PDB file of C-alpha atoms in Angstrom:
ATOM      1  CA  MET W   1      -1.569  91.970 -11.108  1.00 45.00           C
ATOM      2  CA  THR W   2      -1.999  91.836  -7.491  1.00 47.00           C
ATOM      3  CA  ALA W   3       0.718  89.912  -5.490  1.00 48.00           C
ATOM      4  CA  SER W   4      -0.128  86.349  -5.075  1.00 56.00           C
ATOM      5  CA  PRO W   5       0.689  84.106  -2.056  1.00 85.00           C
ATOM      6  CA  VAL W   6       3.457  82.261  -3.805  1.00 96.00           C
ATOM      7  CA  HIS W   7       6.266  84.431  -5.556  1.00 96.00           C
ATOM      8  CA  ASN W   8       8.817  81.664  -6.677  1.00 98.00           C
ATOM      9  CA  ILE W   9       8.331  79.255  -9.593  1.00 98.00           C
ATOM     10  CA  VAL W  10      10.791  76.534 -10.747  1.00 98.00           C
ATOM     11  CA  LEU W  11      10.327  75.325 -14.158  1.00 98.00           C
ATOM     12  CA  VAL W  12      11.612  71.589 -14.885  1.00 98.00           C
ATOM     13  CA  HIS W  13      12.230  70.306 -18.269  1.00 98.00           C
ATOM     14  CA  GLY W  14      11.725  66.726 -19.391  1.00 98.00           C
ATOM     15  CA  ALA W  15      13.921  64.190 -21.564  1.00 98.00           C
ATOM     16  CA  TRP W  16      15.176  65.020 -25.098  1.00 98.00           C
ATOM     17  CA  VAL W  17      14.996  68.804 -24.437  1.00 98.00           C
ATOM     18  CA  ASN W  18      16.506  71.400 -22.142  1.00 96.00           C
ATOM     19  CA  GLY W  19      15.261  74.245 -20.250  1.00 97.00           C
ATOM     20  CA  SER W  20      15.256  76.855 -23.020  1.00 96.00           C
ATOM     21  CA  GLY W  21      11.800  75.392 -24.244  1.00 97.00           C
ATOM     22  CA  TRP W  22      10.289  77.210 -21.254  1.00 98.00           C
ATOM     23  CA  LYS W  23      11.257  80.852 -22.454  1.00 98.00           C
ATOM     24  CA  PRO W  24       7.616  81.392 -23.705  1.00 98.00           C
ATOM     25  CA  VAL W  25       5.982  80.520 -20.311  1.00 98.00           C
ATOM     26  CA  TYR W  26       8.984  82.208 -18.681  1.00 98.00           C
ATOM     27  CA  ASP W  27       8.131  85.387 -20.266  1.00 98.00           C
ATOM     28  CA  ILE W  28       4.662  85.534 -19.467  1.00 98.00           C
ATOM     29  CA  LEU W  29       5.442  84.606 -15.755  1.00 98.00           C
ATOM     30  CA  VAL W  30       8.178  87.181 -15.359  1.00 98.00           C
ATOM     31  CA  LYS W  31       5.833  89.904 -17.067  1.00 98.00           C
ATOM     32  CA  ASP W  32       3.376  88.968 -14.381  1.00 96.00           C
ATOM     33  CA  GLY W  33       5.575  89.589 -11.588  1.00 95.00           C
ATOM     34  CA  TYR W  34       6.911  86.207 -10.592  1.00 96.00           C
ATOM     35  CA  HIS W  35      10.403  85.272  -9.664  1.00 98.00           C
ATOM     36  CA  VAL W  36      11.044  82.274 -12.234  1.00 98.00           C
ATOM     37  CA  SER W  37      13.905  79.897 -12.274  1.00 98.00           C
ATOM     38  CA  ILE W  38      14.713  77.146 -14.828  1.00 98.00           C
ATOM     39  CA  ALA W  39      16.284  74.046 -13.371  1.00 98.00           C
ATOM     40  CA  GLU W  40      18.818  72.663 -15.957  1.00 97.00           C
ATOM     41  CA  HIS W  41      19.508  69.115 -14.994  1.00 98.00           C
ATOM     42  CA  PRO W  42      21.935  66.778 -16.851  1.00 98.00           C
ATOM     43  CA  LEU W  43      19.513  63.692 -17.830  1.00 98.00           C
ATOM     44  CA  THR W  44      22.428  61.427 -16.854  1.00 98.00           C
ATOM     45  CA  SER W  45      20.634  59.665 -13.955  1.00 98.00           C
ATOM     46  CA  PHE W  46      17.454  60.040 -11.845  1.00 98.00           C
ATOM     47  CA  SER W  47      19.768  61.007  -8.687  1.00 98.00           C
ATOM     48  CA  ASP W  48      21.721  63.422 -10.554  1.00 98.00           C
ATOM     49  CA  ASP W  49      18.561  65.163 -11.948  1.00 98.00           C
ATOM     50  CA  VAL W  50      16.868  65.271  -8.708  1.00 98.00           C
ATOM     51  CA  THR W  51      20.044  66.700  -7.016  1.00 98.00           C
ATOM     52  CA  ALA W  52      20.167  69.460  -9.630  1.00 98.00           C
ATOM     53  CA  VAL W  53      16.548  70.332  -9.409  1.00 98.00           C
ATOM     54  CA  LYS W  54      16.775  70.306  -5.486  1.00 98.00           C
ATOM     55  CA  ARG W  55      19.724  72.649  -5.690  1.00 98.00           C
ATOM     56  CA  ILE W  56      17.463  75.307  -7.493  1.00 98.00           C
ATOM     57  CA  VAL W  57      14.785  74.686  -4.877  1.00 98.00           C
ATOM     58  CA  ASP W  58      17.155  75.336  -2.181  1.00 98.00           C
ATOM     59  CA  MET W  59      18.034  78.636  -3.771  1.00 98.00           C
ATOM     60  CA  GLN W  60      14.481  80.093  -3.447  1.00 97.00           C
ATOM     61  CA  ASN W  61      13.609  82.619  -0.658  1.00 95.00           C
ATOM     62  CA  GLY W  62      10.313  81.279   0.252  1.00 94.00           C
ATOM     63  CA  PRO W  63       7.115  79.037  -0.758  1.00 96.00           C
ATOM     64  CA  THR W  64       7.586  77.770  -4.296  1.00 98.00           C
ATOM     65  CA  ILE W  65       5.492  76.243  -7.083  1.00 98.00           C
ATOM     66  CA  LEU W  66       7.196  73.474  -8.813  1.00 98.00           C
ATOM     67  CA  VAL W  67       6.397  72.866 -12.685  1.00 98.00           C
ATOM     68  CA  GLY W  68       7.468  69.716 -14.502  1.00 98.00           C
ATOM     69  CA  HIS W  69       7.009  68.659 -18.121  1.00 98.00           C
ATOM     70  CA  SER W  70       7.155  65.024 -19.142  1.00 98.00           C
ATOM     71  CA  TYR W  71      10.066  63.032 -17.337  1.00 98.00           C
ATOM     72  CA  GLY W  72      10.196  66.377 -15.405  1.00 98.00           C
ATOM     73  CA  GLY W  73       7.002  65.409 -13.636  1.00 98.00           C
ATOM     74  CA  ALA W  74       8.935  62.464 -11.956  1.00 98.00           C
ATOM     75  CA  ILE W  75      11.400  64.774 -10.831  1.00 98.00           C
ATOM     76  CA  ILE W  76       9.037  67.248  -9.249  1.00 98.00           C
ATOM     77  CA  THR W  77       6.928  64.293  -7.604  1.00 98.00           C
ATOM     78  CA  ASP W  78      10.207  63.377  -5.791  1.00 98.00           C
ATOM     79  CA  VAL W  79      11.633  67.119  -4.991  1.00 98.00           C
ATOM     80  CA  GLY W  80       8.184  68.251  -4.401  1.00 98.00           C
ATOM     81  CA  ASN W  81       8.391  66.824  -0.907  1.00 98.00           C
ATOM     82  CA  ASP W  82      10.738  69.715   0.027  1.00 98.00           C
ATOM     83  CA  PRO W  83       9.266  71.921   2.609  1.00 97.00           C
ATOM     84  CA  LYS W  84       9.660  75.019   0.404  1.00 97.00           C
ATOM     85  CA  VAL W  85       7.273  73.344  -2.310  1.00 98.00           C
ATOM     86  CA  VAL W  86       3.733  74.359  -1.731  1.00 97.00           C
ATOM     87  CA  GLY W  87       2.191  73.230  -5.142  1.00 98.00           C
ATOM     88  CA  LEU W  88       3.014  71.018  -8.092  1.00 98.00           C
ATOM     89  CA  VAL W  89       2.054  71.711 -11.748  1.00 98.00           C
ATOM     90  CA  TYR W  90       2.306  68.626 -14.112  1.00 98.00           C
ATOM     91  CA  ILE W  91       2.428  69.800 -17.930  1.00 98.00           C
ATOM     92  CA  ALA W  92       1.959  66.546 -19.998  1.00 98.00           C
ATOM     93  CA  ALA W  93       3.916  64.961 -17.174  1.00 98.00           C
ATOM     94  CA  HIS W  94       4.492  61.664 -15.239  1.00 98.00           C
ATOM     95  CA  ALA W  95       3.087  61.842 -11.853  1.00 98.00           C
ATOM     96  CA  LEU W  96       4.043  58.492 -10.525  1.00 98.00           C
ATOM     97  CA  ASP W  97       2.944  56.667  -7.429  1.00 98.00           C
ATOM     98  CA  GLN W  98       5.393  54.901  -5.116  1.00 98.00           C
ATOM     99  CA  GLY W  99       6.964  52.082  -6.727  1.00 98.00           C
ATOM    100  CA  GLU W 100       5.876  52.998 -10.378  1.00 98.00           C
ATOM    101  CA  THR W 101       8.182  53.330 -13.289  1.00 98.00           C
ATOM    102  CA  GLU W 102       7.520  55.441 -16.393  1.00 97.00           C
ATOM    103  CA  VAL W 103       8.252  52.423 -18.679  1.00 97.00           C
ATOM    104  CA  ALA W 104       5.662  50.237 -16.824  1.00 97.00           C
ATOM    105  CA  ASN W 105       2.963  52.893 -16.940  1.00 97.00           C
ATOM    106  CA  GLY W 106       3.860  53.329 -20.662  1.00 96.00           C
ATOM    107  CA  LYS W 107       3.100  49.575 -21.359  1.00 96.00           C
ATOM    108  CA  ARG W 108      -0.330  50.072 -19.541  1.00 96.00           C
ATOM    109  CA  PHE W 109      -1.118  53.120 -21.634  1.00 97.00           C
ATOM    110  CA  PRO W 110       0.972  52.805 -24.865  1.00 96.00           C
ATOM    111  CA  ASN W 111       1.893  56.001 -26.637  1.00 96.00           C
ATOM    112  CA  ALA W 112       1.575  56.414 -30.390  1.00 95.00           C
ATOM    113  CA  THR W 113       5.385  56.669 -30.695  1.00 94.00           C
ATOM    114  CA  SER W 114       5.837  53.167 -29.198  1.00 91.00           C
ATOM    115  CA  LYS W 115       4.301  51.611 -32.262  1.00 89.00           C
ATOM    116  CA  THR W 116       7.346  53.005 -34.178  1.00 94.00           C
ATOM    117  CA  MET W 117      11.197  52.665 -34.028  1.00 96.00           C
ATOM    118  CA  ASP W 118      11.603  56.289 -33.545  1.00 97.00           C
ATOM    119  CA  VAL W 119      13.335  55.892 -30.356  1.00 97.00           C
ATOM    120  CA  LYS W 120      16.978  55.097 -30.532  1.00 97.00           C
ATOM    121  CA  LYS W 121      19.755  54.099 -28.102  1.00 97.00           C
ATOM    122  CA  THR W 122      23.380  54.953 -28.226  1.00 98.00           C
ATOM    123  CA  ALA W 123      26.113  52.279 -27.307  1.00 98.00           C
ATOM    124  CA  ASP W 124      26.290  53.685 -23.691  1.00 98.00           C
ATOM    125  CA  GLY W 125      22.693  53.456 -23.019  1.00 98.00           C
ATOM    126  CA  PHE W 126      21.395  57.102 -23.739  1.00 98.00           C
ATOM    127  CA  LEU W 127      18.029  57.401 -25.673  1.00 98.00           C
ATOM    128  CA  TYR W 128      17.117  59.862 -28.123  1.00 98.00           C
ATOM    129  CA  LEU W 129      14.345  60.545 -30.720  1.00 98.00           C
ATOM    130  CA  GLU W 130      15.210  59.991 -34.325  1.00 97.00           C
ATOM    131  CA  PRO W 131      15.637  63.785 -35.519  1.00 98.00           C
ATOM    132  CA  SER W 132      13.535  63.182 -38.628  1.00 98.00           C
ATOM    133  CA  ARG W 133      10.664  62.044 -36.631  1.00 97.00           C
ATOM    134  CA  TYR W 134      11.048  64.380 -33.827  1.00 98.00           C
ATOM    135  CA  PRO W 135       8.924  67.232 -35.333  1.00 98.00           C
ATOM    136  CA  ALA W 136       6.084  64.762 -35.875  1.00 97.00           C
ATOM    137  CA  ASP W 137       6.508  62.765 -32.657  1.00 98.00           C
ATOM    138  CA  PHE W 138       7.241  65.593 -30.168  1.00 98.00           C
ATOM    139  CA  ALA W 139       6.353  69.112 -31.723  1.00 98.00           C
ATOM    140  CA  ALA W 140       3.749  68.676 -34.396  1.00 98.00           C
ATOM    141  CA  ASP W 141       2.358  71.842 -33.485  1.00 98.00           C
ATOM    142  CA  LEU W 142       5.312  74.098 -33.498  1.00 98.00           C
ATOM    143  CA  PRO W 143       6.587  75.388 -36.742  1.00 98.00           C
ATOM    144  CA  LEU W 144       8.806  73.052 -38.586  1.00 98.00           C
ATOM    145  CA  LYS W 145      11.935  74.890 -38.513  1.00 98.00           C
ATOM    146  CA  GLN W 146      11.724  75.336 -34.705  1.00 97.00           C
ATOM    147  CA  ALA W 147      10.877  71.594 -34.110  1.00 98.00           C
ATOM    148  CA  GLU W 148      13.757  70.814 -36.470  1.00 98.00           C
ATOM    149  CA  PHE W 149      16.307  72.846 -34.474  1.00 98.00           C
ATOM    150  CA  GLU W 150      15.057  71.092 -31.255  1.00 97.00           C
ATOM    151  CA  ALA W 151      15.327  67.878 -32.798  1.00 98.00           C
ATOM    152  CA  ASN W 152      19.069  68.489 -33.609  1.00 98.00           C
ATOM    153  CA  ALA W 153      19.618  70.211 -30.331  1.00 97.00           C
ATOM    154  CA  GLN W 154      18.016  67.386 -28.104  1.00 97.00           C
ATOM    155  CA  GLU W 155      19.603  66.404 -24.765  1.00 97.00           C
ATOM    156  CA  LEU W 156      20.258  62.690 -24.894  1.00 98.00           C
ATOM    157  CA  THR W 157      18.753  60.961 -21.905  1.00 98.00           C
ATOM    158  CA  ALA W 158      19.964  58.111 -19.869  1.00 98.00           C
ATOM    159  CA  ALA W 159      17.853  55.273 -20.583  1.00 98.00           C
ATOM    160  CA  SER W 160      17.936  54.309 -16.812  1.00 98.00           C
ATOM    161  CA  VAL W 161      15.856  57.335 -15.529  1.00 98.00           C
ATOM    162  CA  PHE W 162      12.636  55.618 -17.110  1.00 97.00           C
ATOM    163  CA  ASN W 163      13.279  52.651 -14.969  1.00 97.00           C
ATOM    164  CA  VAL W 164      13.651  53.955 -11.650  1.00 97.00           C
ATOM    165  CA  PRO W 165      10.977  53.070  -9.142  1.00 97.00           C
ATOM    166  CA  ALA W 166       9.294  56.312  -7.735  1.00 98.00           C
ATOM    167  CA  GLY W 167       9.617  57.103  -4.168  1.00 97.00           C
ATOM    168  CA  GLN W 168       6.989  58.727  -1.749  1.00 98.00           C
ATOM    169  CA  PRO W 169       4.993  60.979  -4.153  1.00 98.00           C
ATOM    170  CA  ALA W 170       4.655  64.659  -3.100  1.00 98.00           C
ATOM    171  CA  TRP W 171       1.132  65.014  -4.865  1.00 98.00           C
ATOM    172  CA  LYS W 172      -0.239  62.956  -2.048  1.00 98.00           C
ATOM    173  CA  THR W 173       0.325  65.523   0.425  1.00 97.00           C
ATOM    174  CA  LYS W 174       0.471  68.787  -1.730  1.00 97.00           C
ATOM    175  CA  PRO W 175      -2.229  70.225  -4.155  1.00 97.00           C
ATOM    176  CA  SER W 176      -1.432  69.773  -7.676  1.00 98.00           C
ATOM    177  CA  TRP W 177      -2.708  71.109 -11.142  1.00 98.00           C
ATOM    178  CA  TYR W 178      -2.208  69.304 -14.453  1.00 98.00           C
ATOM    179  CA  ALA W 179      -2.267  70.118 -18.325  1.00 98.00           C
ATOM    180  CA  VAL W 180      -3.396  67.325 -20.592  1.00 98.00           C
ATOM    181  CA  ALA W 181      -2.024  67.561 -24.088  1.00 98.00           C
ATOM    182  CA  MET W 182      -4.723  66.050 -26.190  1.00 98.00           C
ATOM    183  CA  ASP W 183      -2.654  65.171 -29.247  1.00 98.00           C
ATOM    184  CA  ASP W 184       0.441  63.886 -27.264  1.00 98.00           C
ATOM    185  CA  ARG W 185       2.458  61.224 -29.032  1.00 97.00           C
ATOM    186  CA  ILE W 186       4.981  60.890 -26.429  1.00 97.00           C
ATOM    187  CA  ILE W 187       2.861  60.137 -23.333  1.00 98.00           C
ATOM    188  CA  ASN W 188      -0.761  58.875 -23.978  1.00 98.00           C
ATOM    189  CA  PRO W 189      -3.297  61.498 -22.997  1.00 98.00           C
ATOM    190  CA  ASP W 190      -5.283  58.852 -21.275  1.00 98.00           C
ATOM    191  CA  LEU W 191      -2.126  58.094 -18.989  1.00 98.00           C
ATOM    192  CA  GLU W 192      -2.068  61.883 -18.328  1.00 98.00           C
ATOM    193  CA  ARG W 193      -5.680  61.793 -17.414  1.00 98.00           C
ATOM    194  CA  MET W 194      -5.206  58.681 -14.875  1.00 98.00           C
ATOM    195  CA  TYR W 195      -2.301  60.716 -13.335  1.00 98.00           C
ATOM    196  CA  ALA W 196      -4.424  63.924 -13.083  1.00 98.00           C
ATOM    197  CA  LYS W 197      -7.525  62.120 -11.657  1.00 98.00           C
ATOM    198  CA  ARG W 198      -5.702  59.991  -9.026  1.00 98.00           C
ATOM    199  CA  ALA W 199      -3.854  63.257  -7.637  1.00 98.00           C
ATOM    200  CA  HIS W 200      -6.952  65.072  -7.605  1.00 98.00           C
ATOM    201  CA  SER W 201      -5.393  67.562  -9.675  1.00 98.00           C
ATOM    202  CA  THR W 202      -7.025  70.751 -10.915  1.00 98.00           C
ATOM    203  CA  THR W 203      -6.908  69.890 -14.666  1.00 98.00           C
ATOM    204  CA  ILE W 204      -7.122  71.331 -18.088  1.00 98.00           C
ATOM    205  CA  GLU W 205      -7.118  69.668 -21.362  1.00 98.00           C
ATOM    206  CA  VAL W 206      -5.381  71.522 -24.278  1.00 98.00           C
ATOM    207  CA  PRO W 207      -7.045  70.695 -27.670  1.00 98.00           C
ATOM    208  CA  GLY W 208      -4.659  69.864 -30.442  1.00 97.00           C
ATOM    209  CA  ALA W 209      -1.733  70.111 -28.169  1.00 98.00           C
ATOM    210  CA  SER W 210       1.560  68.035 -28.912  1.00 98.00           C
ATOM    211  CA  HIS W 211       3.842  66.935 -26.292  1.00 98.00           C
ATOM    212  CA  SER W 212       5.531  70.318 -26.721  1.00 98.00           C
ATOM    213  CA  VAL W 213       2.249  71.913 -25.296  1.00 98.00           C
ATOM    214  CA  TYR W 214       4.256  74.319 -23.003  1.00 98.00           C
ATOM    215  CA  GLU W 215       5.836  75.789 -26.175  1.00 98.00           C
ATOM    216  CA  SER W 216       2.784  75.810 -28.488  1.00 98.00           C
ATOM    217  CA  HIS W 217       0.204  76.946 -25.817  1.00 98.00           C
ATOM    218  CA  PRO W 218       2.313  79.033 -23.379  1.00 98.00           C
ATOM    219  CA  LYS W 219      -0.638  81.283 -22.349  1.00 98.00           C
ATOM    220  CA  GLU W 220      -2.668  78.249 -21.192  1.00 98.00           C
ATOM    221  CA  VAL W 221       0.250  76.662 -19.411  1.00 98.00           C
ATOM    222  CA  ALA W 222       1.272  80.015 -17.741  1.00 98.00           C
ATOM    223  CA  ALA W 223      -2.398  80.644 -16.567  1.00 98.00           C
ATOM    224  CA  LEU W 224      -2.534  77.248 -15.049  1.00 98.00           C
ATOM    225  CA  ILE W 225       0.937  77.930 -13.284  1.00 98.00           C
ATOM    226  CA  GLU W 226      -0.422  81.226 -11.935  1.00 97.00           C
ATOM    227  CA  GLU W 227      -3.672  79.489 -10.695  1.00 97.00           C
ATOM    228  CA  ALA W 228      -1.309  77.223  -8.758  1.00 97.00           C
ATOM    229  CA  ALA W 229       0.506  80.133  -7.340  1.00 96.00           C
ATOM    230  CA  THR W 230      -2.574  81.956  -6.393  1.00 95.00           C
ATOM    231  CA  HIS W 231      -4.379  78.808  -4.623  1.00 94.00           C
ATOM    232  CA  ALA W 232      -1.714  76.778  -3.346  1.00 94.00           C
ATOM    233  CA  VAL W 233      -1.413  78.568  -0.085  1.00 86.00           C
ATOM    234  CA  PRO W 234      -4.870  78.711   1.615  1.00 71.00           C
TER     235      PRO W 234
END
């Protein structure tokens, strides 16, 4: 492929997963000539997570596309204010406005999982998805063995991260792209559509896609990221 204006891409995972889920998308982007970094953040507090992702952005040698899945969208909405970031890509992700929280938006647009008892909390305030329910709730379009592995390898996430009010959102000043997962049970697809419309994001909808859309539909997700890399800088 011909060189595109933006060479650097940083991928940010969400809650109850780690960066390894990005590998199918990573492989496509690297094959197509991009410099791709996967930001591993600890899911211990919103501040800790922002700091970890900012550290990876600081390591980039020029303009950067920042990609977030799920809760990772809240992170890129904050870190995206960094001058190196020239475009944001939301993959079934939260694109909060100033003062909003994921918990409050989830009450406005309830997800399918909220009608269950599948989300559990540890004694020290970390949330996880009941492993036996993880495949159906989070990854229904992945092979069962893969979904079961991810269920038992999930990264527990501080409950506090979902209640932190957002600061100034980067999507108000920078171009954005959005992938709606049409069969998402973790974030209501209508909430995803609201986020995309409000941010004036270039949007695709992926039929049949679970919350794990970045793993189950890596070609569509990678194509959207490459579109961002090609068009973020006029």
